mmCIF file of C-alpha atoms and ligand atoms in Angstrom:
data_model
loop_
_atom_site.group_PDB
_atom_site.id
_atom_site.type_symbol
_atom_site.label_atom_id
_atom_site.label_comp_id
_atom_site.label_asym_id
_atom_site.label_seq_id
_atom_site.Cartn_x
_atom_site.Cartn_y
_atom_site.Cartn_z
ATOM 1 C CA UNK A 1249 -15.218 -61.109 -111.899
ATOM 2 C CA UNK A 1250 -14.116 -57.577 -110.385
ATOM 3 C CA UNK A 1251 -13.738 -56.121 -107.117
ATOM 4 C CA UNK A 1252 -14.558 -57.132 -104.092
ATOM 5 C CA UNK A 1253 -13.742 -60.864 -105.373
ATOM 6 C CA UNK A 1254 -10.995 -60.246 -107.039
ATOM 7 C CA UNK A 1255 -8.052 -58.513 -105.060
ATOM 8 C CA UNK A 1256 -5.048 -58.190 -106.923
ATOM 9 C CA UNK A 1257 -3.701 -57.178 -103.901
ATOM 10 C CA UNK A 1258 -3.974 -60.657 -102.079
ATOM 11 C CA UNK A 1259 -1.126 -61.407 -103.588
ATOM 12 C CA UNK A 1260 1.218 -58.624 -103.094
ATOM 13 C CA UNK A 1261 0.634 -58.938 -99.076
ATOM 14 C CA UNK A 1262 4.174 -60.324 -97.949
ATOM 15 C CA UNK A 1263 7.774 -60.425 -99.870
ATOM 16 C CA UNK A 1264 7.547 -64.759 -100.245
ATOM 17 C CA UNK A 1265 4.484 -64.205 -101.820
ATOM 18 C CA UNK A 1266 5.395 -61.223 -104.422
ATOM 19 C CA UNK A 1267 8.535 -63.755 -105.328
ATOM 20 C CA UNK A 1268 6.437 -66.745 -105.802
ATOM 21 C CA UNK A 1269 4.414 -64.500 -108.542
ATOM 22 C CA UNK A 1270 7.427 -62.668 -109.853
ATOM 23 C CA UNK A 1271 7.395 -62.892 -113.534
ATOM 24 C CA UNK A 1272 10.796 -61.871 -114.172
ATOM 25 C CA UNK A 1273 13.923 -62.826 -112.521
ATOM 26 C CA UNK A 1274 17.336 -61.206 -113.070
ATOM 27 C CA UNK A 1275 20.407 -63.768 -112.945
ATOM 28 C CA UNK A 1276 24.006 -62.831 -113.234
ATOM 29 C CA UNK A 1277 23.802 -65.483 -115.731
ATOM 30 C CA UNK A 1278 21.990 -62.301 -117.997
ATOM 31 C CA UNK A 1279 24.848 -60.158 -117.880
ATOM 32 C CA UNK A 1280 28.333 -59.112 -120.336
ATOM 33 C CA UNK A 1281 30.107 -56.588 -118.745
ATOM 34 C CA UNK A 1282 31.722 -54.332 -121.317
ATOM 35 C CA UNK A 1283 36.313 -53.777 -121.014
ATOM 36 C CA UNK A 1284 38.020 -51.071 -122.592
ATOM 37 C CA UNK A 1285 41.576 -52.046 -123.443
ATOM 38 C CA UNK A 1286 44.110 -49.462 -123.913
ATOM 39 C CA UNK A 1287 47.802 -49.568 -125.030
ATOM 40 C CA UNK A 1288 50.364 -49.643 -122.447
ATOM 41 C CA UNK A 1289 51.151 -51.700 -119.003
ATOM 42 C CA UNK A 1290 50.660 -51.798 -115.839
ATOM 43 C CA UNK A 1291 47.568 -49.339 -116.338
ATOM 44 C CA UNK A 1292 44.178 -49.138 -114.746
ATOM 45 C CA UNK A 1293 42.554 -46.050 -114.898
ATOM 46 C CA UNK A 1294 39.469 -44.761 -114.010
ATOM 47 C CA UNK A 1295 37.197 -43.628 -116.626
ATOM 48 C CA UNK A 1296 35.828 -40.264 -115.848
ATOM 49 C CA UNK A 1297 32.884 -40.236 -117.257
ATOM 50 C CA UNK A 1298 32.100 -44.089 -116.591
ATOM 51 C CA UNK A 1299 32.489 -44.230 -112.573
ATOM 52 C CA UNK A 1300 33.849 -47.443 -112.010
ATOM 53 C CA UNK A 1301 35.160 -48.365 -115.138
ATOM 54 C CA UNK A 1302 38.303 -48.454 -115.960
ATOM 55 C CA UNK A 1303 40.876 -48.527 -118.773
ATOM 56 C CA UNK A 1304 42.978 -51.311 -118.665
ATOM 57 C CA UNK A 1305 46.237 -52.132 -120.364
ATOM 58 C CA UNK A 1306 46.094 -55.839 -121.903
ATOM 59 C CA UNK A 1307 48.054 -57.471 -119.192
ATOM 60 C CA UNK A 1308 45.800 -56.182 -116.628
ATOM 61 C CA UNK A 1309 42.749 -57.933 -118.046
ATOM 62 C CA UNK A 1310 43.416 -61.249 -116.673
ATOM 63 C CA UNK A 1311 42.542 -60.122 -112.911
ATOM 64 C CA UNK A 1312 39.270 -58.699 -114.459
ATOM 65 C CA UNK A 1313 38.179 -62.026 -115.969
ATOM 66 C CA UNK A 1314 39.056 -63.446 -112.409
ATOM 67 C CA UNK A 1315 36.670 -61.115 -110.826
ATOM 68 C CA UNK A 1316 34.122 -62.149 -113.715
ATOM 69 C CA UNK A 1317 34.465 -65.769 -112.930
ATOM 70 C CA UNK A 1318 34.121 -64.987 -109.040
ATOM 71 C CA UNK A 1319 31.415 -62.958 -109.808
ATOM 72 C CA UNK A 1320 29.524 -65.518 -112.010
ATOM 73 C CA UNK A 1321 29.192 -62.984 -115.045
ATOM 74 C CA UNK A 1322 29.615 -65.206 -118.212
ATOM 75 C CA UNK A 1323 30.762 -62.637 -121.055
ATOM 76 C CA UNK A 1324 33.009 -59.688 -121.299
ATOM 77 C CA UNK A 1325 32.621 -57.149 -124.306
ATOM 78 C CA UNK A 1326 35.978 -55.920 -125.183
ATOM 79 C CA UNK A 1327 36.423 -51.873 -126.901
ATOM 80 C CA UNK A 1328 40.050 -51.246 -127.489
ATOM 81 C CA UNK A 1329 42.256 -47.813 -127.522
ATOM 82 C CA UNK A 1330 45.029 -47.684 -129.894
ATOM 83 C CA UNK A 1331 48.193 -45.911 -129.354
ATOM 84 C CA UNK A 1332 47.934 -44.204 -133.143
ATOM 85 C CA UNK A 1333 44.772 -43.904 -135.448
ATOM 86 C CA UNK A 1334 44.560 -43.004 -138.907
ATOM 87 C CA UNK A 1335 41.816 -42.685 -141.721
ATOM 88 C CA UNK A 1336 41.593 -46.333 -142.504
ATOM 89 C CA UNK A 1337 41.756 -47.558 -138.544
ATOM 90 C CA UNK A 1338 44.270 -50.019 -139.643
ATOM 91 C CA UNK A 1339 45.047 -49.998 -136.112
ATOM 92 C CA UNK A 1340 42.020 -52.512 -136.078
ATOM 93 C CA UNK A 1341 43.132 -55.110 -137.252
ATOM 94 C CA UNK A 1342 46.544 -55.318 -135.444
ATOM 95 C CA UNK A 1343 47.383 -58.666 -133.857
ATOM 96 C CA UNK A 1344 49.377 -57.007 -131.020
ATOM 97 C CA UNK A 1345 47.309 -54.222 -130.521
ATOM 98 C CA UNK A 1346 45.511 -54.184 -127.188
ATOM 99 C CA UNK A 1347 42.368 -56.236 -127.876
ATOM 100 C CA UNK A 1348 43.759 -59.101 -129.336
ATOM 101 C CA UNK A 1349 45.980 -59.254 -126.665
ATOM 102 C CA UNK A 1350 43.096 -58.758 -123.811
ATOM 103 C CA UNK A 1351 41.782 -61.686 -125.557
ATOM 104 C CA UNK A 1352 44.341 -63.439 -125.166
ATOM 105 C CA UNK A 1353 45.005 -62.808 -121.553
ATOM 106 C CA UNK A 1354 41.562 -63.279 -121.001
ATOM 107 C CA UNK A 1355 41.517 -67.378 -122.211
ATOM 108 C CA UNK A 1356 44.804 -67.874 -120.943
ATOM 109 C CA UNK A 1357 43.285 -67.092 -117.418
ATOM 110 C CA UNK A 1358 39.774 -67.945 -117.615
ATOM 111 C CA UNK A 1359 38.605 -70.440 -120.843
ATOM 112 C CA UNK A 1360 35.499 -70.428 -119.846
ATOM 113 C CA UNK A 1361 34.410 -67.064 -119.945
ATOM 114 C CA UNK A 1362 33.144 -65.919 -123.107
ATOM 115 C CA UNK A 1363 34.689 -62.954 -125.057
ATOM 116 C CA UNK A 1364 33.305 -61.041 -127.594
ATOM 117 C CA UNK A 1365 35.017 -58.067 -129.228
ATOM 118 C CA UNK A 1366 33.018 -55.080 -130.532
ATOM 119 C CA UNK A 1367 33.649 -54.376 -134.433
ATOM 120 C CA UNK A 1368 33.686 -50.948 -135.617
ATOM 121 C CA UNK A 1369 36.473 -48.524 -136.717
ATOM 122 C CA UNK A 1370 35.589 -45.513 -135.003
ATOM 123 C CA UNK A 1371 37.903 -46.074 -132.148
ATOM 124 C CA UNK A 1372 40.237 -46.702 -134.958
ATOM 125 C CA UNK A 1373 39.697 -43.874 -137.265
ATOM 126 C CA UNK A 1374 41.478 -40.372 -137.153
ATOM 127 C CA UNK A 1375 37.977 -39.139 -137.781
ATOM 128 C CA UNK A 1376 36.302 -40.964 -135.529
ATOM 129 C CA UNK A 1377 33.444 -42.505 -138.084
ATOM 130 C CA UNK A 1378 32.744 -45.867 -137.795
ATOM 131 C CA UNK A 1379 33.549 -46.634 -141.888
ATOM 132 C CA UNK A 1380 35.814 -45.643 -144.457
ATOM 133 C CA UNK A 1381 35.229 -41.405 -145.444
ATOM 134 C CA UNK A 1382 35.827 -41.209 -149.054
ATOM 135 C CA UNK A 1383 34.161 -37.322 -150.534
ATOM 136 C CA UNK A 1384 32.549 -36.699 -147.420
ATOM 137 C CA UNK A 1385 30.388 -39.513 -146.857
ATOM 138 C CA UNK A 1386 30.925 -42.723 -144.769
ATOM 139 C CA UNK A 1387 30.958 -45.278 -148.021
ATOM 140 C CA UNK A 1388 29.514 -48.423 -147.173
ATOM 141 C CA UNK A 1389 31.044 -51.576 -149.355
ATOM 142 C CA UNK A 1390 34.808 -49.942 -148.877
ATOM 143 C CA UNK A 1391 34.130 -50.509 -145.073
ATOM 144 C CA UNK A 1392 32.738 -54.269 -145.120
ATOM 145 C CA UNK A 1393 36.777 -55.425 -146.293
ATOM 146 C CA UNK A 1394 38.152 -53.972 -143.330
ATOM 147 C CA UNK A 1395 35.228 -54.812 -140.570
ATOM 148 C CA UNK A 1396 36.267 -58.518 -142.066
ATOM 149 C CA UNK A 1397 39.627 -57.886 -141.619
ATOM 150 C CA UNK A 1398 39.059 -56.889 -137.930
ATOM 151 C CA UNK A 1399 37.465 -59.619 -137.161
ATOM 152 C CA UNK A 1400 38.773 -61.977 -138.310
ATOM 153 C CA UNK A 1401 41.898 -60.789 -136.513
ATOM 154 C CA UNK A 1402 39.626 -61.214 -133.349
ATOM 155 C CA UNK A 1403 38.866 -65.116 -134.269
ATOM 156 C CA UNK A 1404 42.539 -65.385 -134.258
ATOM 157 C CA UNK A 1405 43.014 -64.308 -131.422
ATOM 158 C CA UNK A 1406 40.669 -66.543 -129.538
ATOM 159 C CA UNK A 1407 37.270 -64.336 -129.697
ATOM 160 C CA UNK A 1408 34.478 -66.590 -129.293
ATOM 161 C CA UNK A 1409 32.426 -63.674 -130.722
ATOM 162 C CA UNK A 1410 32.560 -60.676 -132.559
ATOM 163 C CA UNK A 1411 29.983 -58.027 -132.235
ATOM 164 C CA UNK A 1412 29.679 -55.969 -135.599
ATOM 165 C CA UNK A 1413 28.631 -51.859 -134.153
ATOM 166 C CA UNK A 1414 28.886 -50.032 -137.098
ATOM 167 C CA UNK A 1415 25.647 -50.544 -138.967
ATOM 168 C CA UNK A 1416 27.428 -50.663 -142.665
ATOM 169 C CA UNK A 1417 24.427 -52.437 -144.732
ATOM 170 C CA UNK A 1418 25.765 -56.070 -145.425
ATOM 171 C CA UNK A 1419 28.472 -56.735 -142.839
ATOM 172 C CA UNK A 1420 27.228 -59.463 -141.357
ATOM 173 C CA UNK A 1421 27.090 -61.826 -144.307
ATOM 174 C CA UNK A 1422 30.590 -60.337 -145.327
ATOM 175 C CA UNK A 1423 31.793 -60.728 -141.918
ATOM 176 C CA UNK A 1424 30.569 -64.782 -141.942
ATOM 177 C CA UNK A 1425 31.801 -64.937 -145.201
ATOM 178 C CA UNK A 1426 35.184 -64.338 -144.054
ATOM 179 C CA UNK A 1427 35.506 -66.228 -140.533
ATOM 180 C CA UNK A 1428 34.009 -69.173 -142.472
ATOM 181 C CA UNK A 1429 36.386 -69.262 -145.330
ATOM 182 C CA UNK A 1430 39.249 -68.726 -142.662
ATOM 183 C CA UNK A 1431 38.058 -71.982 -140.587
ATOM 184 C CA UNK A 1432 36.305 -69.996 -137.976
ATOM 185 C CA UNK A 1433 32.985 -71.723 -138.703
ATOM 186 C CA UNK A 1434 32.454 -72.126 -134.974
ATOM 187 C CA UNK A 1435 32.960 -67.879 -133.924
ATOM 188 C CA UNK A 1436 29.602 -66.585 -133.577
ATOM 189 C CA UNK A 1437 28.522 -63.115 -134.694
ATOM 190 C CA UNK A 1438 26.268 -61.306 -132.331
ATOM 191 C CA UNK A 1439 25.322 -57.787 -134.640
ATOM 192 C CA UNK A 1440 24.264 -54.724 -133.524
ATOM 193 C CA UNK A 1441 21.319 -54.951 -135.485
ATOM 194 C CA UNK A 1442 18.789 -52.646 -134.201
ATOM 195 C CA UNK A 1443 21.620 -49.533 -133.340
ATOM 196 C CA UNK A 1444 19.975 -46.160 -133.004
ATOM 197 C CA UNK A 1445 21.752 -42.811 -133.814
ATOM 198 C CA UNK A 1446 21.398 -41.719 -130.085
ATOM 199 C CA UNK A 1447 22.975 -38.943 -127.524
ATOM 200 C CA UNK A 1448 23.057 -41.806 -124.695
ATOM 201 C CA UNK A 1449 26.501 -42.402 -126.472
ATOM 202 C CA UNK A 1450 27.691 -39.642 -124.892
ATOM 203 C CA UNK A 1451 30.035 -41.207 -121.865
ATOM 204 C CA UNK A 1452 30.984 -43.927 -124.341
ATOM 205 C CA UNK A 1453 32.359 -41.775 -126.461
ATOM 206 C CA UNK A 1454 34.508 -40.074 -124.287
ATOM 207 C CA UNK A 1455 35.708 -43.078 -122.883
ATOM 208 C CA UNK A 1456 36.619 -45.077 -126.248
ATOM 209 C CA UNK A 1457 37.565 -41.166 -127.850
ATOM 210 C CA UNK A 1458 35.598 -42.301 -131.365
ATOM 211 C CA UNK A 1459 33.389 -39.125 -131.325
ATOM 212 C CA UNK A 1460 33.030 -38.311 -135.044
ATOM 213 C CA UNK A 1461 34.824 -35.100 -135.878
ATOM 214 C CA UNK A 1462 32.666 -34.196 -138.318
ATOM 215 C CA UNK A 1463 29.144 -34.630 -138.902
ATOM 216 C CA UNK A 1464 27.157 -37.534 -136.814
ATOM 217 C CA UNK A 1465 26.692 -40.957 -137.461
ATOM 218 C CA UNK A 1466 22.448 -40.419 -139.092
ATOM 219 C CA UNK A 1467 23.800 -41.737 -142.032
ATOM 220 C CA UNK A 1468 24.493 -45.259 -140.793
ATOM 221 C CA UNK A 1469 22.791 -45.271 -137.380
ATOM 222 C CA UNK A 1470 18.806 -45.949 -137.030
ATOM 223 C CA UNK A 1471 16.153 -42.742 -136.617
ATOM 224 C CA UNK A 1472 14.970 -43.043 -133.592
ATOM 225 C CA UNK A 1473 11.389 -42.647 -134.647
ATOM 226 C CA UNK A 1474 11.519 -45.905 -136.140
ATOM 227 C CA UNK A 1475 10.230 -49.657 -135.194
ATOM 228 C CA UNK A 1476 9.485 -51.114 -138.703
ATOM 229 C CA UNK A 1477 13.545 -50.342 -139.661
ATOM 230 C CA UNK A 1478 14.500 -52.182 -137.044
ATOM 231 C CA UNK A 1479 12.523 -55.048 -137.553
ATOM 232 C CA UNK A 1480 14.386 -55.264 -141.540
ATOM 233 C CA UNK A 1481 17.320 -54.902 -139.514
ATOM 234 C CA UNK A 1482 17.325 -57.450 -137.704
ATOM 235 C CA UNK A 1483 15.526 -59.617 -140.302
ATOM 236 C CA UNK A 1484 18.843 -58.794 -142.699
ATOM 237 C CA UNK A 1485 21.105 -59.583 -140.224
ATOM 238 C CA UNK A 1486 19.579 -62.622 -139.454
ATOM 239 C CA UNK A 1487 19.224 -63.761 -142.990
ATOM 240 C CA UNK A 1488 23.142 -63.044 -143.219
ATOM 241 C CA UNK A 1489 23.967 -65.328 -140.657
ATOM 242 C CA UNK A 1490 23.949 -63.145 -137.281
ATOM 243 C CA UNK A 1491 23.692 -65.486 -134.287
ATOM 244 C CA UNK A 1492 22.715 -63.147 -131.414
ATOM 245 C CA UNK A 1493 20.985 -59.476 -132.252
ATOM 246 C CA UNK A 1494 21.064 -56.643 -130.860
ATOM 247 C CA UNK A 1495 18.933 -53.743 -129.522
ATOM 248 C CA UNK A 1496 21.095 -50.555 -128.602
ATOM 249 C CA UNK A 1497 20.281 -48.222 -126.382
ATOM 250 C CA UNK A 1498 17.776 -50.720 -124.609
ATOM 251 C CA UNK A 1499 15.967 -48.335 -121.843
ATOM 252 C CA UNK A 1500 14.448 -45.971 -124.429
ATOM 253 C CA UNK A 1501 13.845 -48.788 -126.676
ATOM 254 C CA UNK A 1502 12.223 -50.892 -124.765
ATOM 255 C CA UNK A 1503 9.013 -51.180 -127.254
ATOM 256 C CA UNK A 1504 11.668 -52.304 -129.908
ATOM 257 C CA UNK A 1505 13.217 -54.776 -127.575
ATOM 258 C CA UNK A 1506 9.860 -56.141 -126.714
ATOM 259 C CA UNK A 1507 9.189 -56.185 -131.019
ATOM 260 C CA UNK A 1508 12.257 -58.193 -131.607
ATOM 261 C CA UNK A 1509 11.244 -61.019 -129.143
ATOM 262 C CA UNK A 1510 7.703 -61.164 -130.244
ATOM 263 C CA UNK A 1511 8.392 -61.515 -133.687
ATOM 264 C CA UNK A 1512 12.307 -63.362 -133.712
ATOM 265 C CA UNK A 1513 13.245 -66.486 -132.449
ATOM 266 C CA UNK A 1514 16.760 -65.710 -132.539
ATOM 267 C CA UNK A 1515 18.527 -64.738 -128.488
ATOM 268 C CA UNK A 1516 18.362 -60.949 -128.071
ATOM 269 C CA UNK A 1517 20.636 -58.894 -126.432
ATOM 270 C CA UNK A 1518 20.167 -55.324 -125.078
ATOM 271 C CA UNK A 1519 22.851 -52.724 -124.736
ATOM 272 C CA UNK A 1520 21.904 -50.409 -121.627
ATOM 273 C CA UNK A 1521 24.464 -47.921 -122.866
ATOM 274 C CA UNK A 1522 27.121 -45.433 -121.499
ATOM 275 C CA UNK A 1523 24.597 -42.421 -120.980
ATOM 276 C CA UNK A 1524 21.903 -44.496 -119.242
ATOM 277 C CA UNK A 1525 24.344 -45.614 -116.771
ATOM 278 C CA UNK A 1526 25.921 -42.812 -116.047
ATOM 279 C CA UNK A 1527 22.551 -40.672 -115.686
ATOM 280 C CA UNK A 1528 21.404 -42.924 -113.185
ATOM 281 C CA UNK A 1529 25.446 -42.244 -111.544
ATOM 282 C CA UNK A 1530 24.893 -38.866 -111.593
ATOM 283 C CA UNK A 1531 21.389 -39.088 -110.024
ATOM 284 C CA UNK A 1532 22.241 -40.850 -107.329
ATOM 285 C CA UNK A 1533 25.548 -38.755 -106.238
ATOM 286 C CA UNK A 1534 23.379 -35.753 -106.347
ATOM 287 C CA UNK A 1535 21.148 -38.165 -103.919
ATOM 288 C CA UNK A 1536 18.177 -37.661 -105.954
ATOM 289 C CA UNK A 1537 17.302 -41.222 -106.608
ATOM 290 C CA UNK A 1538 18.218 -44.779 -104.649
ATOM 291 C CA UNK A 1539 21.190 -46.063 -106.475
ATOM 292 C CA UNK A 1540 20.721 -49.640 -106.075
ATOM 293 C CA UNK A 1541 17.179 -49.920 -106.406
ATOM 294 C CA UNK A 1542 16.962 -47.675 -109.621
ATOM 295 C CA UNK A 1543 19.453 -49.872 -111.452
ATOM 296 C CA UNK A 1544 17.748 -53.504 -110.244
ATOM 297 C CA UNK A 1545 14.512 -52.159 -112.231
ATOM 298 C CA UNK A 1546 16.037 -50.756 -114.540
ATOM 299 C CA UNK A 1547 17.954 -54.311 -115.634
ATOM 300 C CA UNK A 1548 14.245 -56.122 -114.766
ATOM 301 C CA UNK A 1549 12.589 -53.541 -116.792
ATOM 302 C CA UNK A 1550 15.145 -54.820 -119.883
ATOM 303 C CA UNK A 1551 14.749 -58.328 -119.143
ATOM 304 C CA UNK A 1552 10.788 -58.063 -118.782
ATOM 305 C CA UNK A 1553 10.823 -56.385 -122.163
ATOM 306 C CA UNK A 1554 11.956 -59.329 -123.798
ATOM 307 C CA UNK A 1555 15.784 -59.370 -123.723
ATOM 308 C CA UNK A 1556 17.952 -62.444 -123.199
ATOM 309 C CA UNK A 1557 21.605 -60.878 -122.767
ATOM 310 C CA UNK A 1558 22.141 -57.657 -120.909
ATOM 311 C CA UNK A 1559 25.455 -55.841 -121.856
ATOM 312 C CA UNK A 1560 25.673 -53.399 -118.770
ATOM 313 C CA UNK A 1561 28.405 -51.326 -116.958
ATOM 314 C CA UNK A 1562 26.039 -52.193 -113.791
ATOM 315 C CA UNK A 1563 27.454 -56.009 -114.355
ATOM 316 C CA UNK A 1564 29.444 -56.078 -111.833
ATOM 317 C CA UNK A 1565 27.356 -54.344 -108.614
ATOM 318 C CA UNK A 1566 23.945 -55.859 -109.933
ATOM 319 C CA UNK A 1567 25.961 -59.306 -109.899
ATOM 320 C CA UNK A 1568 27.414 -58.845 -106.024
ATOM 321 C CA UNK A 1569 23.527 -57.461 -105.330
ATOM 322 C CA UNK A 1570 22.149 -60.698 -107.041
ATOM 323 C CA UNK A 1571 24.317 -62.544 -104.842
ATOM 324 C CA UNK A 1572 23.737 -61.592 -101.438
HETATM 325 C C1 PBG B 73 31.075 -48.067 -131.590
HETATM 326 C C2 PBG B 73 30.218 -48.186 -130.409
HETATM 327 C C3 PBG B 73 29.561 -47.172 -129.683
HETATM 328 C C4 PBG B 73 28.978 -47.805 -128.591
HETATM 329 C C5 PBG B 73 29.263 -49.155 -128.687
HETATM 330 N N1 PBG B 73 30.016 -49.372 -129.823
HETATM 331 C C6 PBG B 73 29.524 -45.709 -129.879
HETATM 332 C C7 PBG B 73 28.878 -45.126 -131.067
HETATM 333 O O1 PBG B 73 28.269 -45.798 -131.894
HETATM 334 O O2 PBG B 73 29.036 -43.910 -131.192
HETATM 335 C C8 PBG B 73 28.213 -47.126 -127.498
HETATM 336 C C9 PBG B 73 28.182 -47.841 -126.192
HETATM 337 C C10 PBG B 73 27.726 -47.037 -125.042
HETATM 338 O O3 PBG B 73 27.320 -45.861 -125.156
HETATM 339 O O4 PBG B 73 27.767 -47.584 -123.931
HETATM 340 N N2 PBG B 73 30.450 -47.825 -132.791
#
């Protein structure tokens, strides 16, 4: 049956009718809301090229997961800044360096709200790679001892999971490995599986300071031209134990996103990253585009795809929209 029986636009007439057929529903309940943790007190800066973030010294953290809990957001996503880096990033696996501390903070004023710590050494790293450079390359297996060693120093502070970024071949396994044989059978491991080598970074990188000094990260990081890699991706990191994967950047990945879900039982999350955030900033200062509006579809446009977790510097404004 076709037109003039069928009128898809019977059912668009009036907004309670358009929500009783809406397919996809946003929820706070989707969202982490990403923390960068520097060294220091007392300190909460604004990030310049991430309007409305902020970095935050560890003992300004707690006030943040208050707002979180007011706010109904259920997970926090923490990148940390340390004072000194070196070629290792041994500053990664420092129990008073500012992330284990945040984490800290963080369950000693709200247990409920789930932390998970990002993994990687670039932030760490004098050269800004996200593994060990040994002749000019990023080499792989040196890496996977200290990505364990950085999270497990995560666990111990009270992560309830750590989120593996660096795309070293075999980390999750080695990471699972090591929690397990620690006693931290119970931290889950939600892996970056599906991480592309992308300029949407951009803001990020500024923010965290972990742009590579030489080279870029196409060694390690996915070709954007591919789908099929990313399904062995995740498939590996599955296989090695991940509990949550990971699609990253999620707007121009969408297809991928939607992929994952068809073919993965496993709960997906979706990075809308740094450079996708702070496009649609910059759009809407210049007052090319509806702030507000652009960013609700662009979050139902991630969730429609397929995703289950949302890890968005828009938490905290789509939460108080969501709310009203
Ligand atoms: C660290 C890491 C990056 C992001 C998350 N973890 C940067 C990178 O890989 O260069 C990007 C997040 C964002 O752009 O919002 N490896």
């Amino acid at each position: 049956m076709g037109y003039p029986e069928t009128r898809l636009r019977r059912l668009r007439a009036s907004e309670g009718l358009r929500k009783l057929v809406s397919q996809t529903r946003l929820s706070t309940a989707d969202f982490i809301y990403p923390l960068f943790v520097c060294e220091g007190e007392r300190l909460r800066n604004p990030i310049k090229s991430l309007d409305g973030c902020f970095h935050l010294s560890a003992d300004m953290v707690g006030a943040e997961a208050d707002e979180m809990a007011r706010l109904g957001i259920p997970g926090v996503l923490l990148f940390g800044l340390p004072a000194k880096k070196d070629s290792q990033g041994s500053g990664a696996w420092d129990a008073t360096g500012p992330v284990p501390q945040a984490v800290q903070q963080i369950k000693r004023h709200q247990p409920g709200l789930v932390v998970i710590t990002d993994v990687c050494l670039c932030e760490y790293t004098d050269h800004g790679h996200c593994g060990v450079v040994k002749d000019g390359k990023v080499d792989n297996d040196a890496t996977l001892n200290l990505l364990a060693r950085m999270a497990l120093c995560h666990a111990q502070a009270g992560a309830d999971v750590v989120a593996p970024s660096d795309m070293m071949d075999g980390r999750v396994g080695f990471i699972r490995k090591a929690l397990d044989e620690n006693g931290f059978t119970d931290t889950a491991i939600m892996a970056y599986s599906a991480k592309y080598a992308s300029a949407f970074y951009g803001p990020f990188r500024e923010a965290a300071d972990s742009a590579p000094a030489l080279g870029d990260r196409k060694t390690y990081q996915m070709d954007p031209a591919n789908s099929d890699e990313a399904m062995r991706e995740i498939q590996l990191d599955i296989a090695e134990g991940a509990d949550i994967v990971m699609v990253k950047p999620a707007l121009p990945y969408l297809d991928v996103i939607h992929r994952t879900k068809e073919r993965f039982d496993v709960p997906l999350a979706a990075y809308n990253v740094s450079g996708e955030y702070a496009m649609l900033k910059a759009a809407a200062e210049k007052g090319l585009i509806d702030h507000d509006k652009a960013m609700m579809e662009m979050l139902t446009s991630i969730k429609r795809a397929g995703a289950n977790i949302i890890i968005t510097y828009f938490a905290k404004e789509a939460a108080a929209l969501l709310s009203r």
